[in-house]
Short mmCIF file of C-alpha atoms in Angstrom, two decimals:
data_model
loop_
_atom_site.label_atom_id
_atom_site.label_comp_id
_atom_site.label_asym_id
_atom_site.label_seq_id
_atom_site.Cartn_x
_atom_site.Cartn_y
_atom_site.Cartn_z
CA MET X 1 -20.35 -14.59 -4.22
CA LEU X 2 -19.95 -11.26 -2.62
CA ILE X 3 -22.91 -8.96 -2.24
CA LEU X 4 -22.14 -5.06 -1.85
CA PRO X 5 -25.07 -2.86 -1.19
CA ALA X 6 -24.33 0.39 -2.53
CA ILE X 7 -24.36 4.22 -1.35
CA ASP X 8 -24.19 6.70 -4.22
CA LEU X 9 -23.64 10.44 -2.45
CA ARG X 10 -24.92 13.47 -4.06
CA ALA X 11 -25.01 16.96 -2.34
CA GLY X 12 -24.70 14.73 1.33
CA ARG X 13 -27.90 12.22 0.47
CA CYS X 14 -28.21 9.11 -0.87
CA VAL X 15 -29.19 9.06 -4.70
CA ARG X 16 -29.33 6.56 -7.49
CA LEU X 17 -29.29 7.86 -11.30
CA ARG X 18 -30.66 6.40 -14.15
CA GLN X 19 -27.86 5.30 -16.55
CA GLY X 20 -25.58 7.93 -14.61
CA ASP X 21 -27.68 10.73 -15.90
CA TYR X 22 -27.59 13.66 -12.97
CA SER X 23 -30.71 14.69 -14.28
CA ARG X 24 -32.56 11.55 -13.74
CA GLU X 25 -31.70 11.59 -9.96
CA THR X 26 -34.19 9.92 -7.20
CA VAL X 27 -33.37 10.69 -3.60
CA PHE X 28 -33.55 8.01 -1.13
CA ASP X 29 -32.49 8.74 2.34
CA ASP X 30 -30.76 12.36 3.88
CA ASP X 31 -28.49 9.99 6.40
CA PRO X 32 -25.83 7.83 4.78
CA VAL X 33 -24.81 6.87 8.35
CA ALA X 34 -28.55 5.11 8.93
CA VAL X 35 -28.50 3.62 5.43
CA ALA X 36 -25.07 1.88 6.33
CA ARG X 37 -26.05 0.76 9.59
CA ARG X 38 -29.33 -0.68 8.27
CA PHE X 39 -27.11 -2.76 5.68
CA GLU X 40 -24.74 -3.84 8.27
CA ASP X 41 -27.43 -5.10 10.55
CA ALA X 42 -28.72 -6.83 7.36
CA GLY X 43 -25.39 -8.87 7.55
CA ALA X 44 -23.67 -7.15 4.74
CA ALA X 45 -19.63 -7.20 5.02
CA TRP X 46 -18.89 -4.79 2.26
CA LEU X 47 -20.17 -1.28 1.26
CA HIS X 48 -20.05 0.19 -2.26
CA MET X 49 -19.96 4.13 -2.08
CA VAL X 50 -20.05 6.37 -4.60
CA ASP X 51 -19.29 10.06 -4.75
CA LEU X 52 -21.32 11.31 -7.76
CA ASP X 53 -20.33 14.76 -7.37
CA GLY X 54 -16.54 13.82 -6.91
CA ALA X 55 -16.87 11.82 -10.10
CA ARG X 56 -18.25 14.55 -11.94
CA GLU X 57 -15.91 17.84 -10.59
CA GLY X 58 -12.67 15.13 -10.77
CA GLU X 59 -11.97 14.90 -6.62
CA PRO X 60 -13.53 13.70 -3.78
CA LYS X 61 -16.21 15.83 -2.42
CA HIS X 62 -17.95 13.62 0.34
CA LEU X 63 -15.04 12.49 2.45
CA ASP X 64 -16.50 13.84 5.72
CA LYS X 65 -19.62 11.56 5.30
CA VAL X 66 -17.39 8.72 4.25
CA ALA X 67 -15.59 9.22 7.71
CA ALA X 68 -18.73 9.11 9.17
CA VAL X 69 -19.92 5.86 7.87
CA LEU X 70 -16.66 4.33 8.86
CA GLU X 71 -16.76 5.45 12.03
CA ALA X 72 -19.91 4.20 12.68
CA VAL X 73 -19.79 0.68 11.17
CA GLY X 74 -17.56 -2.28 11.07
CA MET X 75 -18.12 -3.30 7.22
CA ASN X 76 -15.15 -2.83 4.68
CA VAL X 77 -16.16 0.22 2.71
CA GLU X 78 -14.72 0.85 -1.15
CA LEU X 79 -15.24 4.27 -2.69
CA GLY X 80 -15.36 5.64 -6.21
CA GLY X 81 -15.70 9.07 -7.48
CA GLY X 82 -12.97 11.49 -8.21
CA PHE X 83 -9.81 10.04 -7.50
CA ARG X 84 -7.30 11.48 -9.79
CA THR X 85 -4.40 12.04 -7.58
CA ALA X 86 -2.19 9.61 -5.78
CA GLN X 87 -2.68 12.06 -2.56
CA ALA X 88 -6.39 11.93 -3.20
CA VAL X 89 -6.25 8.18 -2.78
CA LYS X 90 -3.89 8.49 0.00
CA THR X 91 -6.08 10.97 2.06
CA ALA X 92 -8.92 8.67 1.64
CA LEU X 93 -7.05 5.29 2.53
CA GLY X 94 -5.93 6.86 5.93
CA LEU X 95 -9.50 7.38 6.49
CA GLY X 96 -9.67 3.90 6.90
CA LEU X 97 -11.49 2.41 3.41
CA ALA X 98 -10.51 -0.86 2.47
CA ARG X 99 -10.02 0.01 -1.27
CA VAL X 100 -10.43 2.90 -3.65
CA ILE X 101 -11.97 2.71 -7.57
CA VAL X 102 -10.28 4.61 -9.97
CA GLY X 103 -11.45 5.26 -13.21
CA THR X 104 -11.22 8.52 -15.46
CA ARG X 105 -7.71 9.04 -15.10
CA ALA X 106 -6.55 5.56 -14.66
CA VAL X 107 -8.26 4.58 -18.12
CA ARG X 108 -6.83 8.15 -19.94
CA GLU X 109 -3.08 7.27 -17.98
CA PRO X 110 -2.12 3.88 -17.82
CA ASP X 111 1.11 5.05 -16.42
CA TRP X 112 -0.93 6.77 -13.82
CA LEU X 113 -2.55 3.55 -12.82
CA ALA X 114 0.59 1.38 -12.79
CA GLU X 115 1.76 4.27 -10.46
CA ILE X 116 -0.99 4.25 -7.71
CA ALA X 117 -1.48 0.38 -8.23
CA THR X 118 2.35 -0.02 -7.09
CA ARG X 119 1.93 2.37 -4.96
CA PHE X 120 -1.02 0.96 -2.74
CA PRO X 121 -1.13 -2.66 -3.69
CA GLY X 122 -3.96 -4.39 -3.07
CA ARG X 123 -5.79 -1.22 -2.25
CA VAL X 124 -6.84 0.04 -5.63
CA ALA X 125 -9.71 -1.24 -7.64
CA LEU X 126 -10.10 -0.31 -11.34
CA GLY X 127 -13.55 0.80 -12.20
CA LEU X 128 -14.61 0.10 -15.54
CA ASP X 129 -17.89 1.55 -17.04
CA ALA X 130 -18.87 0.19 -20.36
CA ARG X 131 -21.61 1.91 -22.66
CA ARG X 132 -21.92 -0.39 -26.17
CA GLY X 133 -18.71 -2.34 -25.14
CA CYS X 134 -16.61 1.03 -24.81
CA VAL X 135 -15.17 2.41 -21.52
CA ALA X 136 -16.57 5.64 -20.61
CA VAL X 137 -15.48 8.38 -18.12
CA GLU X 138 -15.58 11.79 -16.91
CA GLY X 139 -18.62 10.62 -14.25
CA TRP X 140 -19.93 8.66 -17.68
CA GLU X 141 -20.35 11.62 -19.63
CA SER X 142 -17.53 10.87 -22.15
CA GLU X 143 -16.70 7.66 -23.99
CA THR X 144 -13.61 6.37 -24.88
CA ARG X 145 -12.68 3.79 -27.80
CA GLN X 146 -11.26 1.18 -25.30
CA THR X 147 -13.09 -1.65 -24.69
CA ALA X 148 -12.98 -3.26 -20.85
CA VAL X 149 -11.15 -6.21 -22.23
CA GLU X 150 -8.51 -4.19 -23.90
CA MET X 151 -8.01 -2.36 -20.72
CA LEU X 152 -7.49 -5.35 -18.76
CA ARG X 153 -4.89 -6.97 -20.83
CA ALA X 154 -2.97 -3.71 -20.14
CA ALA X 155 -3.32 -3.41 -16.81
CA ALA X 156 -2.91 -7.30 -16.27
CA ALA X 157 0.28 -7.19 -14.26
CA LEU X 158 -0.60 -4.48 -11.75
CA PRO X 159 -1.54 -5.17 -8.24
CA LEU X 160 -4.96 -4.26 -8.54
CA ALA X 161 -7.81 -5.31 -6.09
CA ALA X 162 -10.65 -6.04 -7.98
CA ILE X 163 -12.27 -4.90 -11.15
CA ILE X 164 -15.58 -3.06 -11.13
CA TYR X 165 -17.46 -3.21 -14.08
CA THR X 166 -20.71 -1.42 -14.71
CA ASP X 167 -23.17 -1.78 -17.88
CA ILE X 168 -24.26 1.67 -17.79
CA ALA X 169 -27.42 0.82 -19.90
CA ARG X 170 -28.49 -1.33 -17.12
CA ASP X 171 -27.56 0.96 -14.40
CA GLY X 172 -30.48 2.20 -12.14
CA MET X 173 -32.83 1.06 -14.59
CA MET X 174 -34.12 -2.24 -12.79
CA ALA X 175 -33.73 -4.44 -16.03
CA GLY X 176 -31.29 -7.18 -14.69
CA PRO X 177 -27.96 -7.09 -15.19
CA ASN X 178 -25.74 -8.13 -18.17
CA VAL X 179 -24.59 -11.28 -17.38
CA GLU X 180 -23.06 -12.10 -20.64
CA ALA X 181 -20.80 -9.05 -20.88
CA THR X 182 -19.87 -9.19 -17.20
CA THR X 183 -18.92 -13.07 -17.68
CA HIS X 184 -17.21 -12.27 -20.67
CA VAL X 185 -14.95 -9.32 -18.85
CA ALA X 186 -14.84 -11.56 -15.80
CA LYS X 187 -13.60 -14.54 -17.95
CA ALA X 188 -10.67 -12.16 -19.38
CA SER X 189 -9.59 -10.56 -16.21
CA PRO X 190 -6.81 -11.66 -13.76
CA PHE X 191 -8.53 -9.93 -11.06
CA PRO X 192 -11.51 -10.55 -9.12
CA VAL X 193 -14.54 -9.11 -11.14
CA ILE X 194 -17.90 -7.31 -9.50
CA ALA X 195 -20.87 -6.89 -11.28
CA SER X 196 -22.65 -3.47 -10.90
CA GLY X 197 -26.02 -2.29 -12.74
CA GLY X 198 -29.25 -3.32 -12.82
CA VAL X 199 -29.42 -6.16 -10.15
CA THR X 200 -33.12 -5.89 -9.57
CA THR X 201 -34.11 -9.51 -7.93
CA VAL X 202 -32.91 -12.51 -6.19
CA GLU X 203 -32.65 -14.37 -9.47
CA ASP X 204 -30.33 -12.13 -10.81
CA ILE X 205 -28.14 -12.90 -7.96
CA ARG X 206 -28.65 -16.58 -8.74
CA ARG X 207 -27.49 -16.08 -12.61
CA LEU X 208 -24.67 -13.79 -11.87
CA LYS X 209 -23.30 -16.55 -9.62
CA ALA X 210 -24.10 -19.57 -12.03
CA SER X 211 -21.79 -17.59 -14.12
CA GLY X 212 -18.74 -19.10 -12.36
CA THR X 213 -16.79 -16.46 -12.67
CA ILE X 214 -17.83 -13.25 -11.19
CA HIS X 215 -16.64 -12.69 -7.79
CA GLY X 216 -19.33 -10.24 -6.70
CA ALA X 217 -22.51 -7.96 -7.30
CA ILE X 218 -23.13 -4.39 -6.14
CA ILE X 219 -27.01 -3.77 -5.61
CA GLY X 220 -28.14 -0.30 -5.29
CA ARG X 221 -31.98 1.09 -6.67
CA ALA X 222 -33.09 -2.36 -5.58
CA LEU X 223 -32.49 -2.53 -2.00
CA TYR X 224 -33.89 1.02 -1.92
CA GLU X 225 -37.12 0.18 -3.82
CA GLY X 226 -37.62 -3.06 -2.08
CA THR X 227 -37.23 -5.75 -4.94
CA ILE X 228 -34.41 -7.56 -3.06
CA ASP X 229 -34.16 -8.53 0.68
CA LEU X 230 -30.66 -8.01 1.42
CA LYS X 231 -30.37 -10.81 3.94
CA GLU X 232 -31.88 -13.06 1.08
CA ALA X 233 -29.51 -11.85 -1.49
CA ILE X 234 -26.48 -12.45 1.03
CA ALA X 235 -27.69 -16.41 1.50
CA VAL X 236 -28.47 -16.87 -2.07
CA ALA X 237 -25.33 -15.57 -3.44
CA GLY X 238 -23.47 -17.70 -0.51
CA ASP X 239 -21.47 -14.64 0.37
CA PRO X 240 -18.45 -16.13 2.30
CA SER X 241 -18.23 -13.00 4.53
CA ALA X 242 -21.16 -13.33 5.53
CA GLY X 243 -21.05 -16.13 8.37
#
C-alpha cells in the first residue's frame, strides 16, 4: 500500500484544516519545499498536495510553490484544488506533476470529466470527498445528493489514474480513518482508491492495509503533530515504491 504524505497550501504556507473548515486552520510550516524534502528523506515516493485557496476560488493559486517543490524533489507529486478547466490541468501537468486531482467541476459535469480524462489518460485522479455518504464540492462548502459509489459507476469507463476518497468528518480530526466506508468505495471502484482523512497512528495504516482493497493512504496532520513516523508508516504499509 502506498503512503502519500500531504502538504496543504494556503497563503503559501503548509496548513491543516479540521473537517475542511477554513476557520479552523493550523499553520505548520512556512516553507513547503523544506517539508517536501523531509518527506522525501524519510523515503516517500509520492507527495499529495492540495491548493486550498485554489479549491475555494476555482483556479490554482499556488503553482509557483508547486513548481519549486517539483524542482527540489524527485518524488511523484499529485495536486488538487481549483482544477475546473482543461487549460488549468494542462498547465499544471506541464510543470511535471504526475497527476492532477479534479473534484468540483468533475462531479457537477460528468461530460467535462470524460473530456479531460480522455485528453490526459492516466494523469487525472478524481477526488471524491464525502460527508454523510454524499459527495461535497466547492472546497467542501457545498454538498451534492450523489454518493461516491454512484459517481464511480458513472465514471467506470474513463481512463482515470485513481480515486482520492476523503471522509470529511474524519479529516484533520486525528480520529482514525473510516475504514468501512473507504473499503466499501474501494470494492465498488474500477480504479485504485487512495484513502484520505483521519489517519493518525500506525495501527490505522495496518487497518487500511488489512482491507486488501485500498491502494494507498494520505497522511497529513499526524505527520506534523508527530503521532506517526513516516519511515515507520512506509515500512508497515509495505509501500512497494519505497524500496
